[in-house]
PDB file of C-alpha atoms in Angstrom:
ATOM      1  CA  UNK A   1       3.305  22.583 -49.770  1.00  0.00           C
ATOM      2  CA  UNK A   2       1.933  21.597 -46.388  1.00  0.00           C
ATOM      3  CA  UNK A   3      -0.818  23.678 -44.792  1.00  0.00           C
ATOM      4  CA  UNK A   4       1.429  25.309 -42.169  1.00  0.00           C
ATOM      5  CA  UNK A   5       3.991  26.443 -44.757  1.00  0.00           C
ATOM      6  CA  UNK A   6       1.281  27.762 -47.072  1.00  0.00           C
ATOM      7  CA  UNK A   7      -0.303  29.658 -44.211  1.00  0.00           C
ATOM      8  CA  UNK A   8       3.012  31.175 -43.123  1.00  0.00           C
ATOM      9  CA  UNK A   9       3.819  32.264 -46.683  1.00  0.00           C
ATOM     10  CA  UNK A  10       0.402  33.877 -47.083  1.00  0.00           C
ATOM     11  CA  UNK A  11       0.575  35.572 -43.689  1.00  0.00           C
ATOM     12  CA  UNK A  12       4.129  36.845 -43.956  1.00  0.00           C
ATOM     13  CA  UNK A  13       4.120  37.938 -47.572  1.00  0.00           C
ATOM     14  CA  UNK A  14       0.439  38.803 -48.108  1.00  0.00           C
ATOM     15  CA  UNK A  15       0.542  38.040 -51.843  1.00  0.00           C
ATOM     16  CA  UNK A  16      -3.216  37.944 -52.256  1.00  0.00           C
ATOM     17  CA  UNK A  17      -3.350  41.602 -51.206  1.00  0.00           C
ATOM     18  CA  UNK A  18       0.133  42.851 -52.021  1.00  0.00           C
ATOM     19  CA  UNK A  19       0.955  41.520 -55.495  1.00  0.00           C
ATOM     20  CA  UNK A  20      -2.178  42.838 -57.276  1.00  0.00           C
ATOM     21  CA  UNK A  21      -1.656  46.314 -55.827  1.00  0.00           C
ATOM     22  CA  UNK A  22       1.998  46.190 -56.900  1.00  0.00           C
ATOM     23  CA  UNK A  23       0.920  45.175 -60.397  1.00  0.00           C
ATOM     24  CA  UNK A  24      -1.535  48.043 -60.594  1.00  0.00           C
ATOM     25  CA  UNK A  25       0.992  50.563 -59.309  1.00  0.00           C
ATOM     26  CA  UNK A  26       4.024  49.354 -61.299  1.00  0.00           C
ATOM     27  CA  UNK A  27       2.421  48.119 -64.513  1.00  0.00           C
ATOM     28  CA  UNK A  28       3.376  44.839 -66.210  1.00  0.00           C
ATOM     29  CA  UNK A  29       7.043  45.652 -66.893  1.00  0.00           C
ATOM     30  CA  UNK A  30       7.601  47.141 -63.446  1.00  0.00           C
ATOM     31  CA  UNK A  31       6.033  44.129 -61.744  1.00  0.00           C
ATOM     32  CA  UNK A  32       8.233  41.695 -63.670  1.00  0.00           C
ATOM     33  CA  UNK A  33      11.277  43.824 -62.831  1.00  0.00           C
ATOM     34  CA  UNK A  34      10.404  43.680 -59.105  1.00  0.00           C
ATOM     35  CA  UNK A  35       9.827  39.926 -59.251  1.00  0.00           C
ATOM     36  CA  UNK A  36      13.232  39.545 -60.898  1.00  0.00           C
ATOM     37  CA  UNK A  37      14.803  41.578 -58.076  1.00  0.00           C
ATOM     38  CA  UNK A  38      13.095  39.290 -55.558  1.00  0.00           C
ATOM     39  CA  UNK A  39      14.494  36.282 -57.351  1.00  0.00           C
ATOM     40  CA  UNK A  40      17.993  37.799 -57.289  1.00  0.00           C
ATOM     41  CA  UNK A  41      17.743  38.305 -53.520  1.00  0.00           C
ATOM     42  CA  UNK A  42      16.760  34.680 -52.886  1.00  0.00           C
ATOM     43  CA  UNK A  43      18.904  32.816 -55.404  1.00  0.00           C
ATOM     44  CA  UNK A  44      22.135  30.961 -54.899  1.00  0.00           C
ATOM     45  CA  UNK A  45      24.540  33.218 -56.808  1.00  0.00           C
ATOM     46  CA  UNK A  46      26.759  30.313 -57.849  1.00  0.00           C
ATOM     47  CA  UNK A  47      23.930  28.311 -59.421  1.00  0.00           C
ATOM     48  CA  UNK A  48      21.594  31.140 -60.440  1.00  0.00           C
ATOM     49  CA  UNK A  49      18.689  29.240 -58.848  1.00  0.00           C
ATOM     50  CA  UNK A  50      16.675  29.361 -55.647  1.00  0.00           C
ATOM     51  CA  UNK A  51      17.794  26.220 -53.824  1.00  0.00           C
ATOM     52  CA  UNK A  52      17.007  24.731 -50.446  1.00  0.00           C
ATOM     53  CA  UNK A  53      20.248  26.218 -49.138  1.00  0.00           C
ATOM     54  CA  UNK A  54      19.541  29.718 -50.472  1.00  0.00           C
ATOM     55  CA  UNK A  55      15.963  29.560 -49.193  1.00  0.00           C
ATOM     56  CA  UNK A  56      17.266  28.434 -45.795  1.00  0.00           C
ATOM     57  CA  UNK A  57      19.732  31.361 -45.745  1.00  0.00           C
ATOM     58  CA  UNK A  58      16.954  33.830 -46.596  1.00  0.00           C
ATOM     59  CA  UNK A  59      14.162  32.331 -44.460  1.00  0.00           C
ATOM     60  CA  UNK A  60      14.434  35.065 -41.834  1.00  0.00           C
ATOM     61  CA  UNK A  61      14.199  37.782 -44.494  1.00  0.00           C
ATOM     62  CA  UNK A  62      10.936  36.176 -45.636  1.00  0.00           C
ATOM     63  CA  UNK A  63       9.568  35.719 -42.128  1.00  0.00           C
ATOM     64  CA  UNK A  64       9.897  31.936 -42.479  1.00  0.00           C
ATOM     65  CA  UNK A  65      12.661  31.258 -39.960  1.00  0.00           C
ATOM     66  CA  UNK A  66      10.517  28.705 -38.098  1.00  0.00           C
ATOM     67  CA  UNK A  67      10.083  26.379 -41.070  1.00  0.00           C
ATOM     68  CA  UNK A  68      11.759  22.981 -41.139  1.00  0.00           C
ATOM     69  CA  UNK A  69      13.675  21.783 -44.199  1.00  0.00           C
ATOM     70  CA  UNK A  70      10.801  19.564 -45.318  1.00  0.00           C
ATOM     71  CA  UNK A  71       8.498  22.612 -45.291  1.00  0.00           C
ATOM     72  CA  UNK A  72      11.010  24.673 -47.298  1.00  0.00           C
ATOM     73  CA  UNK A  73      11.322  21.767 -49.723  1.00  0.00           C
ATOM     74  CA  UNK A  74       7.530  21.753 -50.056  1.00  0.00           C
ATOM     75  CA  UNK A  75       7.681  25.408 -51.043  1.00  0.00           C
ATOM     76  CA  UNK A  76      10.308  24.652 -53.667  1.00  0.00           C
ATOM     77  CA  UNK A  77       8.294  21.709 -55.008  1.00  0.00           C
ATOM     78  CA  UNK A  78       5.249  23.972 -55.329  1.00  0.00           C
ATOM     79  CA  UNK A  79       7.009  26.041 -57.992  1.00  0.00           C
ATOM     80  CA  UNK A  80       9.474  23.507 -59.435  1.00  0.00           C
ATOM     81  CA  UNK A  81       8.095  22.870 -62.917  1.00  0.00           C
ATOM     82  CA  UNK A  82      11.094  21.008 -64.361  1.00  0.00           C
ATOM     83  CA  UNK A  83      11.673  18.752 -61.334  1.00  0.00           C
ATOM     84  CA  UNK A  84      15.283  19.785 -60.696  1.00  0.00           C
ATOM     85  CA  UNK A  85      14.639  20.617 -57.022  1.00  0.00           C
ATOM     86  CA  UNK A  86      15.279  24.346 -57.453  1.00  0.00           C
ATOM     87  CA  UNK A  87      13.518  27.385 -58.908  1.00  0.00           C
ATOM     88  CA  UNK A  88      14.809  29.267 -61.895  1.00  0.00           C
ATOM     89  CA  UNK A  89      13.660  32.821 -62.505  1.00  0.00           C
ATOM     90  CA  UNK A  90      10.692  31.833 -64.680  1.00  0.00           C
ATOM     91  CA  UNK A  91       9.477  29.219 -62.179  1.00  0.00           C
ATOM     92  CA  UNK A  92       9.743  31.797 -59.391  1.00  0.00           C
ATOM     93  CA  UNK A  93       7.696  34.366 -61.338  1.00  0.00           C
ATOM     94  CA  UNK A  94       5.046  31.782 -62.238  1.00  0.00           C
ATOM     95  CA  UNK A  95       4.827  30.736 -58.583  1.00  0.00           C
ATOM     96  CA  UNK A  96       4.362  34.329 -57.460  1.00  0.00           C
ATOM     97  CA  UNK A  97       1.484  34.725 -59.915  1.00  0.00           C
ATOM     98  CA  UNK A  98      -0.044  31.424 -58.803  1.00  0.00           C
ATOM     99  CA  UNK A  99       0.071  32.572 -55.177  1.00  0.00           C
ATOM    100  CA  UNK A 100      -2.089  35.557 -56.129  1.00  0.00           C
ATOM    101  CA  UNK A 101      -5.420  34.333 -57.567  1.00  0.00           C
ATOM    102  CA  UNK A 102      -6.644  37.915 -58.041  1.00  0.00           C
ATOM    103  CA  UNK A 103      -3.628  38.739 -60.190  1.00  0.00           C
ATOM    104  CA  UNK A 104      -4.138  35.549 -62.204  1.00  0.00           C
ATOM    105  CA  UNK A 105      -7.764  36.480 -62.866  1.00  0.00           C
ATOM    106  CA  UNK A 106      -6.749  39.992 -63.908  1.00  0.00           C
ATOM    107  CA  UNK A 107      -4.126  38.579 -66.263  1.00  0.00           C
ATOM    108  CA  UNK A 108      -6.686  36.218 -67.741  1.00  0.00           C
ATOM    109  CA  UNK A 109      -9.137  39.097 -68.304  1.00  0.00           C
ATOM    110  CA  UNK A 110      -6.429  41.168 -70.017  1.00  0.00           C
ATOM    111  CA  UNK A 111      -5.506  38.206 -72.231  1.00  0.00           C
ATOM    112  CA  UNK A 112      -9.135  37.546 -73.133  1.00  0.00           C
ATOM    113  CA  UNK A 113      -9.631  41.219 -73.975  1.00  0.00           C
ATOM    114  CA  UNK A 114      -6.488  41.285 -76.134  1.00  0.00           C
ATOM    115  CA  UNK A 115      -7.515  38.085 -77.933  1.00  0.00           C
ATOM    116  CA  UNK A 116     -11.026  39.475 -78.473  1.00  0.00           C
ATOM    117  CA  UNK A 117      -9.610  42.651 -79.973  1.00  0.00           C
ATOM    118  CA  UNK A 118      -7.299  40.645 -82.245  1.00  0.00           C
ATOM    119  CA  UNK A 119     -10.222  38.479 -83.361  1.00  0.00           C
ATOM    120  CA  UNK A 120     -12.294  41.589 -84.133  1.00  0.00           C
ATOM    121  CA  UNK A 121      -9.449  43.020 -86.241  1.00  0.00           C
ATOM    122  CA  UNK A 122      -9.020  39.818 -88.203  1.00  0.00           C
ATOM    123  CA  UNK A 123     -12.781  39.605 -88.913  1.00  0.00           C
ATOM    124  CA  UNK A 124     -12.840  43.217 -90.121  1.00  0.00           C
ATOM    125  CA  UNK A 125      -9.990  42.581 -92.585  1.00  0.00           C
TER     126      UNK A 125
END
């Protein structure tokens, strides 16, 4: 994603501040549910994917109405893990987590804690 698009996404959506507080308030299941609702709002209902066209249609809702197609495409490429030019629900959720480093660190700490507890249990048995 080019610098201007990344800056606009960060400024308009505030993920670094907003997503971790949502996660804390909603809990893991609630956060995933909200991310799924966000995906539903942005997706092309015929394809079940976030496409350039659906992103273009929803740019104003996201505060991104000034972005050119190449900038929107850069946003799609940022999260497109399978290279099909669109985002499925899993790719969208992964992208949202990647846009929030604090949330990623918190998730990593929770995973490390859970793995440590599992290791302790297996050693005790």
